[in-house]
PDB file of C-alpha atoms in Angstrom:
ATOM      1  CA  ASN A   1     165.878 316.877 162.274  1.00 66.00           C
ATOM      2  CA  ALA A   2     166.665 318.192 158.245  1.00 77.00           C
ATOM      3  CA  GLY A   3     166.443 314.595 156.932  1.00 95.00           C
ATOM      4  CA  VAL A   4     166.411 314.964 153.154  1.00 97.00           C
ATOM      5  CA  THR A   5     167.029 318.314 151.791  1.00 97.00           C
ATOM      6  CA  GLN A   6     166.512 319.657 148.173  1.00 97.00           C
ATOM      7  CA  THR A   7     167.483 322.687 146.380  1.00 97.00           C
ATOM      8  CA  PRO A   8     166.052 324.655 144.865  1.00 97.00           C
ATOM      9  CA  LYS A   9     162.490 324.365 145.827  1.00 96.00           C
ATOM     10  CA  PHE A  10     161.500 326.157 142.083  1.00 97.00           C
ATOM     11  CA  GLN A  11     163.233 326.551 138.910  1.00 97.00           C
ATOM     12  CA  VAL A  12     162.708 327.759 135.444  1.00 97.00           C
ATOM     13  CA  LEU A  13     164.881 326.943 132.966  1.00 97.00           C
ATOM     14  CA  LYS A  14     165.441 328.155 128.962  1.00 98.00           C
ATOM     15  CA  THR A  15     165.722 325.237 126.655  1.00 98.00           C
ATOM     16  CA  GLY A  16     169.229 323.961 126.449  1.00 97.00           C
ATOM     17  CA  GLN A  17     170.725 325.178 129.875  1.00 97.00           C
ATOM     18  CA  SER A  18     172.067 322.846 132.546  1.00 96.00           C
ATOM     19  CA  MET A  19     171.547 322.845 136.053  1.00 96.00           C
ATOM     20  CA  THR A  20     172.533 321.030 139.380  1.00 98.00           C
ATOM     21  CA  LEU A  21     169.693 319.687 141.459  1.00 98.00           C
ATOM     22  CA  GLN A  22     171.280 319.474 145.109  1.00 98.00           C
ATOM     23  CA  CYS A  23     169.670 316.735 147.296  1.00 98.00           C
ATOM     24  CA  ALA A  24     171.337 316.268 150.805  1.00 98.00           C
ATOM     25  CA  GLN A  25     170.801 313.931 153.539  1.00 98.00           C
ATOM     26  CA  ASP A  26     171.597 314.057 157.282  1.00 96.00           C
ATOM     27  CA  MET A  27     170.915 310.209 158.633  1.00 97.00           C
ATOM     28  CA  ASN A  28     173.964 308.610 156.893  1.00 96.00           C
ATOM     29  CA  HIS A  29     171.688 306.410 154.458  1.00 97.00           C
ATOM     30  CA  GLU A  30     173.732 304.307 151.883  1.00 96.00           C
ATOM     31  CA  TYR A  31     170.977 304.089 149.523  1.00 96.00           C
ATOM     32  CA  MET A  32     169.992 307.115 147.541  1.00 97.00           C
ATOM     33  CA  SER A  33     167.638 308.009 144.542  1.00 97.00           C
ATOM     34  CA  TRP A  34     166.021 310.591 142.581  1.00 98.00           C
ATOM     35  CA  TYR A  35     162.107 310.415 140.841  1.00 98.00           C
ATOM     36  CA  ARG A  36     160.387 312.477 138.592  1.00 98.00           C
ATOM     37  CA  GLN A  37     156.642 312.932 138.807  1.00 97.00           C
ATOM     38  CA  ASP A  38     154.086 314.076 136.038  1.00 95.00           C
ATOM     39  CA  PRO A  39     150.707 313.728 136.743  1.00 89.00           C
ATOM     40  CA  GLY A  40     149.025 310.231 136.033  1.00 87.00           C
ATOM     41  CA  MET A  41     152.008 308.296 135.691  1.00 89.00           C
ATOM     42  CA  GLY A  42     152.956 308.040 139.478  1.00 91.00           C
ATOM     43  CA  LEU A  43     157.072 308.349 139.935  1.00 96.00           C
ATOM     44  CA  ARG A  44     159.768 307.334 137.876  1.00 97.00           C
ATOM     45  CA  LEU A  45     162.754 306.299 139.068  1.00 97.00           C
ATOM     46  CA  ILE A  46     166.274 308.436 137.234  1.00 97.00           C
ATOM     47  CA  HIS A  47     168.884 307.035 138.956  1.00 97.00           C
ATOM     48  CA  TYR A  48     169.695 305.632 142.483  1.00 97.00           C
ATOM     49  CA  SER A  49     173.069 305.004 144.840  1.00 96.00           C
ATOM     50  CA  VAL A  50     174.093 302.152 146.783  1.00 95.00           C
ATOM     51  CA  GLY A  51     176.841 303.798 148.453  1.00 95.00           C
ATOM     52  CA  ALA A  52     179.446 307.103 147.912  1.00 95.00           C
ATOM     53  CA  GLY A  53     181.358 306.213 144.273  1.00 95.00           C
ATOM     54  CA  ILE A  54     178.586 303.872 143.204  1.00 96.00           C
ATOM     55  CA  THR A  55     175.951 305.290 140.485  1.00 96.00           C
ATOM     56  CA  ASP A  56     173.123 303.415 137.953  1.00 96.00           C
ATOM     57  CA  GLN A  57     170.422 304.375 136.077  1.00 96.00           C
ATOM     58  CA  GLY A  58     167.040 303.734 136.774  1.00 95.00           C
ATOM     59  CA  GLU A  59     163.298 303.663 134.319  1.00 94.00           C
ATOM     60  CA  VAL A  60     164.191 307.071 132.700  1.00 97.00           C
ATOM     61  CA  PRO A  61     167.696 308.243 133.014  1.00 97.00           C
ATOM     62  CA  ASN A  62     168.051 309.719 129.501  1.00 96.00           C
ATOM     63  CA  GLY A  63     169.171 313.284 129.823  1.00 96.00           C
ATOM     64  CA  TYR A  64     169.986 313.728 133.487  1.00 98.00           C
ATOM     65  CA  ASN A  65     173.459 312.508 135.203  1.00 97.00           C
ATOM     66  CA  VAL A  66     174.152 311.961 138.810  1.00 98.00           C
ATOM     67  CA  SER A  67     177.704 311.378 140.692  1.00 96.00           C
ATOM     68  CA  ARG A  68     177.984 310.598 144.585  1.00 97.00           C
ATOM     69  CA  SER A  69     180.938 311.467 146.201  1.00 97.00           C
ATOM     70  CA  THR A  70     180.171 311.640 149.674  1.00 97.00           C
ATOM     71  CA  THR A  71     177.280 309.810 151.540  1.00 97.00           C
ATOM     72  CA  GLU A  72     175.751 312.944 151.940  1.00 97.00           C
ATOM     73  CA  ASP A  73     174.945 314.349 149.088  1.00 98.00           C
ATOM     74  CA  PHE A  74     173.302 313.248 145.591  1.00 98.00           C
ATOM     75  CA  PRO A  75     173.038 315.523 143.097  1.00 98.00           C
ATOM     76  CA  LEU A  76     171.220 315.348 139.650  1.00 98.00           C
ATOM     77  CA  ARG A  77     172.396 317.048 136.368  1.00 98.00           C
ATOM     78  CA  LEU A  78     170.145 318.025 133.631  1.00 97.00           C
ATOM     79  CA  LEU A  79     172.802 318.437 130.887  1.00 92.00           C
ATOM     80  CA  SER A  80     170.789 320.461 128.510  1.00 96.00           C
ATOM     81  CA  ALA A  81     167.137 321.167 129.738  1.00 97.00           C
ATOM     82  CA  ALA A  82     164.193 320.374 127.251  1.00 97.00           C
ATOM     83  CA  PRO A  83     160.429 320.839 127.951  1.00 97.00           C
ATOM     84  CA  SER A  84     160.049 317.012 128.178  1.00 97.00           C
ATOM     85  CA  GLN A  85     161.800 317.718 131.736  1.00 98.00           C
ATOM     86  CA  THR A  86     159.540 319.681 132.995  1.00 98.00           C
ATOM     87  CA  SER A  87     158.534 317.778 136.215  1.00 98.00           C
ATOM     88  CA  VAL A  88     158.576 317.868 140.156  1.00 97.00           C
ATOM     89  CA  TYR A  89     161.774 316.262 140.945  1.00 98.00           C
ATOM     90  CA  PHE A  90     161.996 314.336 144.217  1.00 98.00           C
ATOM     91  CA  CYS A  91     165.056 312.695 146.456  1.00 98.00           C
ATOM     92  CA  ALA A  92     165.198 310.153 148.753  1.00 97.00           C
ATOM     93  CA  SER A  93     167.273 307.940 151.421  1.00 97.00           C
ATOM     94  CA  THR A  94     167.158 304.708 153.052  1.00 96.00           C
ATOM     95  CA  PRO A  95     169.235 302.858 155.180  1.00 95.00           C
ATOM     96  CA  ASP A  96     168.314 299.162 154.234  1.00 93.00           C
ATOM     97  CA  VAL A  97     165.606 297.532 152.617  1.00 90.00           C
ATOM     98  CA  TYR A  98     163.560 297.369 155.665  1.00 93.00           C
ATOM     99  CA  THR A  99     162.955 300.840 156.313  1.00 94.00           C
ATOM    100  CA  GLU A 100     160.692 303.015 154.343  1.00 95.00           C
ATOM    101  CA  ALA A 101     162.383 305.932 152.367  1.00 96.00           C
ATOM    102  CA  PHE A 102     162.586 309.396 153.530  1.00 96.00           C
ATOM    103  CA  PHE A 103     161.721 311.975 150.673  1.00 97.00           C
ATOM    104  CA  GLY A 104     162.548 315.368 149.937  1.00 96.00           C
ATOM    105  CA  GLN A 105     160.194 318.358 149.637  1.00 95.00           C
ATOM    106  CA  GLY A 106     160.734 318.567 146.163  1.00 96.00           C
ATOM    107  CA  THR A 107     162.058 320.648 143.263  1.00 97.00           C
ATOM    108  CA  ARG A 108     159.095 321.321 140.697  1.00 96.00           C
ATOM    109  CA  LEU A 109     160.761 322.401 137.390  1.00 98.00           C
ATOM    110  CA  THR A 110     160.117 324.181 134.267  1.00 97.00           C
ATOM    111  CA  VAL A 111     162.286 324.115 130.860  1.00 98.00           C
ATOM    112  CA  VAL A 112     160.688 326.713 128.531  1.00 97.00           C
TER     113      VAL A 112
ATOM    114  CA  ALA B   1     159.998 292.991 137.848  1.00 78.00           C
ATOM    115  CA  GLN B   2     158.496 294.160 141.035  1.00 90.00           C
ATOM    116  CA  SER B   3     155.684 296.217 140.351  1.00 94.00           C
ATOM    117  CA  VAL B   4     152.679 297.531 141.882  1.00 96.00           C
ATOM    118  CA  ALA B   5     149.150 298.576 139.947  1.00 97.00           C
ATOM    119  CA  GLN B   6     146.466 301.066 141.170  1.00 97.00           C
ATOM    120  CA  PRO B   7     143.588 300.739 139.458  1.00 97.00           C
ATOM    121  CA  GLU B   8     141.672 303.813 140.624  1.00 97.00           C
ATOM    122  CA  ASP B   9     142.689 307.102 139.565  1.00 96.00           C
ATOM    123  CA  GLN B  10     139.883 308.804 141.756  1.00 97.00           C
ATOM    124  CA  VAL B  11     137.826 307.537 144.918  1.00 98.00           C
ATOM    125  CA  ASN B  12     134.995 309.336 146.383  1.00 98.00           C
ATOM    126  CA  VAL B  13     134.096 309.001 149.385  1.00 98.00           C
ATOM    127  CA  ALA B  14     131.639 310.461 152.181  1.00 98.00           C
ATOM    128  CA  GLU B  15     133.074 311.693 155.412  1.00 98.00           C
ATOM    129  CA  GLY B  16     132.661 309.755 158.018  1.00 98.00           C
ATOM    130  CA  ASN B  17     132.405 306.589 155.501  1.00 98.00           C
ATOM    131  CA  PRO B  18     134.858 303.531 155.393  1.00 98.00           C
ATOM    132  CA  LEU B  19     137.414 304.343 152.521  1.00 98.00           C
ATOM    133  CA  THR B  20     139.254 301.863 150.594  1.00 98.00           C
ATOM    134  CA  VAL B  21     142.038 302.818 148.106  1.00 98.00           C
ATOM    135  CA  LYS B  22     143.539 299.580 146.140  1.00 98.00           C
ATOM    136  CA  CYS B  23     146.977 298.458 145.036  1.00 98.00           C
ATOM    137  CA  THR B  24     148.162 295.251 143.469  1.00 97.00           C
ATOM    138  CA  TYR B  25     151.794 293.867 143.233  1.00 96.00           C
ATOM    139  CA  SER B  26     153.449 291.378 140.997  1.00 95.00           C
ATOM    140  CA  VAL B  27     156.772 290.395 142.495  1.00 91.00           C
ATOM    141  CA  SER B  28     159.690 287.555 142.211  1.00 88.00           C
ATOM    142  CA  GLY B  29     160.540 287.086 145.886  1.00 86.00           C
ATOM    143  CA  ASN B  30     159.505 288.241 149.229  1.00 87.00           C
ATOM    144  CA  PRO B  31     157.219 291.326 148.436  1.00 92.00           C
ATOM    145  CA  TYR B  32     158.152 294.840 150.626  1.00 95.00           C
ATOM    146  CA  LEU B  33     155.171 297.207 150.136  1.00 97.00           C
ATOM    147  CA  PHE B  34     155.139 300.579 151.033  1.00 97.00           C
ATOM    148  CA  TRP B  35     151.877 303.454 151.447  1.00 98.00           C
ATOM    149  CA  TYR B  36     153.055 306.883 150.722  1.00 98.00           C
ATOM    150  CA  VAL B  37     150.455 309.899 150.960  1.00 97.00           C
ATOM    151  CA  GLN B  38     150.677 313.606 149.005  1.00 96.00           C
ATOM    152  CA  TYR B  39     148.806 316.773 149.706  1.00 93.00           C
ATOM    153  CA  PRO B  40     148.731 319.640 147.111  1.00 87.00           C
ATOM    154  CA  ASN B  41     152.201 320.992 146.396  1.00 81.00           C
ATOM    155  CA  ARG B  42     153.582 319.142 149.246  1.00 85.00           C
ATOM    156  CA  GLY B  43     155.984 315.994 149.511  1.00 89.00           C
ATOM    157  CA  LEU B  44     155.093 312.453 150.189  1.00 95.00           C
ATOM    158  CA  GLN B  45     154.244 311.709 153.711  1.00 95.00           C
ATOM    159  CA  PHE B  46     155.070 307.667 154.710  1.00 96.00           C
ATOM    160  CA  LEU B  47     151.931 305.899 156.085  1.00 97.00           C
ATOM    161  CA  LEU B  48     152.795 302.195 156.639  1.00 97.00           C
ATOM    162  CA  LYS B  49     154.748 299.397 155.386  1.00 97.00           C
ATOM    163  CA  TYR B  50     154.401 295.736 154.897  1.00 96.00           C
ATOM    164  CA  ILE B  51     157.799 294.045 155.525  1.00 93.00           C
ATOM    165  CA  THR B  52     156.837 290.931 157.196  1.00 88.00           C
ATOM    166  CA  GLY B  53     154.394 289.142 159.683  1.00 88.00           C
ATOM    167  CA  ASP B  54     150.863 290.357 160.346  1.00 90.00           C
ATOM    168  CA  ASN B  55     148.345 290.251 157.570  1.00 93.00           C
ATOM    169  CA  LEU B  56     146.645 293.780 158.696  1.00 96.00           C
ATOM    170  CA  VAL B  57     149.036 296.708 159.528  1.00 97.00           C
ATOM    171  CA  LYS B  58     148.755 300.037 160.994  1.00 96.00           C
ATOM    172  CA  GLY B  59     150.208 303.057 160.034  1.00 95.00           C
ATOM    173  CA  SER B  60     149.986 307.006 160.436  1.00 93.00           C
ATOM    174  CA  TYR B  61     146.741 308.950 161.092  1.00 93.00           C
ATOM    175  CA  GLY B  62     144.377 306.232 161.442  1.00 96.00           C
ATOM    176  CA  PHE B  63     144.965 304.413 158.177  1.00 97.00           C
ATOM    177  CA  GLU B  64     145.576 300.332 158.304  1.00 98.00           C
ATOM    178  CA  ALA B  65     146.507 298.012 155.029  1.00 98.00           C
ATOM    179  CA  GLU B  66     145.887 294.541 154.354  1.00 96.00           C
ATOM    180  CA  PHE B  67     148.255 292.062 152.919  1.00 96.00           C
ATOM    181  CA  ASN B  68     146.731 289.201 151.441  1.00 96.00           C
ATOM    182  CA  LYS B  69     149.204 286.977 149.354  1.00 94.00           C
ATOM    183  CA  SER B  70     147.068 284.504 147.830  1.00 94.00           C
ATOM    184  CA  GLN B  71     145.211 287.979 145.951  1.00 96.00           C
ATOM    185  CA  THR B  72     148.682 289.826 145.636  1.00 96.00           C
ATOM    186  CA  SER B  73     146.914 292.988 147.450  1.00 97.00           C
ATOM    187  CA  PHE B  74     147.832 295.740 149.596  1.00 98.00           C
ATOM    188  CA  HIS B  75     144.777 297.645 150.237  1.00 98.00           C
ATOM    189  CA  LEU B  76     144.825 300.588 152.006  1.00 98.00           C
ATOM    190  CA  LYS B  77     141.541 301.380 154.584  1.00 98.00           C
ATOM    191  CA  LYS B  78     140.379 303.615 157.224  1.00 98.00           C
ATOM    192  CA  PRO B  79     137.401 302.814 159.114  1.00 97.00           C
ATOM    193  CA  SER B  80     135.834 306.836 159.164  1.00 97.00           C
ATOM    194  CA  ALA B  81     136.939 308.813 156.390  1.00 98.00           C
ATOM    195  CA  LEU B  82     137.723 312.854 157.189  1.00 97.00           C
ATOM    196  CA  VAL B  83     137.816 315.875 154.444  1.00 97.00           C
ATOM    197  CA  SER B  84     141.612 316.289 155.731  1.00 95.00           C
ATOM    198  CA  ASP B  85     142.165 312.945 153.928  1.00 97.00           C
ATOM    199  CA  SER B  86     141.398 313.953 150.543  1.00 97.00           C
ATOM    200  CA  ALA B  87     145.231 313.633 148.743  1.00 97.00           C
ATOM    201  CA  LEU B  88     147.202 311.599 146.475  1.00 97.00           C
ATOM    202  CA  TYR B  89     147.667 308.158 147.494  1.00 98.00           C
ATOM    203  CA  PHE B  90     150.787 306.305 146.533  1.00 98.00           C
ATOM    204  CA  CYS B  91     151.762 302.090 146.176  1.00 98.00           C
ATOM    205  CA  ALA B  92     155.092 301.556 146.220  1.00 97.00           C
ATOM    206  CA  VAL B  93     157.141 298.143 146.019  1.00 96.00           C
ATOM    207  CA  ARG B  94     160.753 298.078 147.140  1.00 94.00           C
ATOM    208  CA  ASP B  95     162.975 296.573 144.203  1.00 89.00           C
ATOM    209  CA  PRO B  96     166.052 295.073 145.260  1.00 84.00           C
ATOM    210  CA  ASN B  97     167.480 295.458 142.059  1.00 85.00           C
ATOM    211  CA  SER B  98     167.701 298.870 141.914  1.00 87.00           C
ATOM    212  CA  GLY B  99     169.369 299.915 144.895  1.00 85.00           C
ATOM    213  CA  TYR B 100     166.084 299.428 147.122  1.00 90.00           C
ATOM    214  CA  ALA B 101     164.815 301.905 145.066  1.00 93.00           C
ATOM    215  CA  LEU B 102     160.935 302.413 145.369  1.00 95.00           C
ATOM    216  CA  ASN B 103     158.572 301.304 141.943  1.00 95.00           C
ATOM    217  CA  PHE B 104     155.540 303.070 142.439  1.00 96.00           C
ATOM    218  CA  GLY B 105     151.957 302.949 141.192  1.00 96.00           C
ATOM    219  CA  LYS B 106     150.626 305.749 139.489  1.00 96.00           C
ATOM    220  CA  GLY B 107     148.431 307.222 142.466  1.00 97.00           C
ATOM    221  CA  THR B 108     144.961 307.542 143.353  1.00 97.00           C
ATOM    222  CA  SER B 109     143.459 310.563 144.155  1.00 97.00           C
ATOM    223  CA  LEU B 110     140.677 310.722 147.000  1.00 98.00           C
ATOM    224  CA  LEU B 111     138.001 312.915 147.593  1.00 98.00           C
ATOM    225  CA  VAL B 112     136.300 313.153 150.686  1.00 98.00           C
ATOM    226  CA  THR B 113     133.184 315.175 150.682  1.00 97.00           C
ATOM    227  CA  PRO B 114     131.359 316.224 153.978  1.00 96.00           C
TER     228      PRO B 114
END
């Protein structure tokens, strides 16, 4: 079972470049979310989606865009990378309020 | 807003001793609480959750957690720690206003020494 798949696992960007972090789940979960993890700050919510075509901002959305054209895919776009976006990014999905979230393995992004 | 707090950045315990990792919560409505563990350079693994029912919740790898409504706490416990339990532990609460996303605590680093 694949679960939640994130690509790439590692990425180095130059300041100002753009890129898309991919997230796909094969469990038919309606709810998906993106987090960033920084030392000493836990995981913070960037964007979330409650179903195909519906997205909204989380706690730290600036500099990021998302879309949800299908139930399976929830890509995160960095519009113009900045060193402050150096972080580890996690995608997660869940089918309902009672079930735990399933996480991808993460993408370690470095912006130089 | 739904939030959790982990008051300890690090917990040290000797192998074989009981361990406790603390978590307190602040919610409006019913709390849906979760514990996750993260090993170095890995993703998050689910340990256990409290949704409703018994206050003592049993989870993976011998971990359990006690839900205490009066103290608004959800502490993670294990009767006998293993060196392999050394990892980063996160408490989280579900936010119904953010598409059932999770609000995480800052994490507690657990170090179990031989």
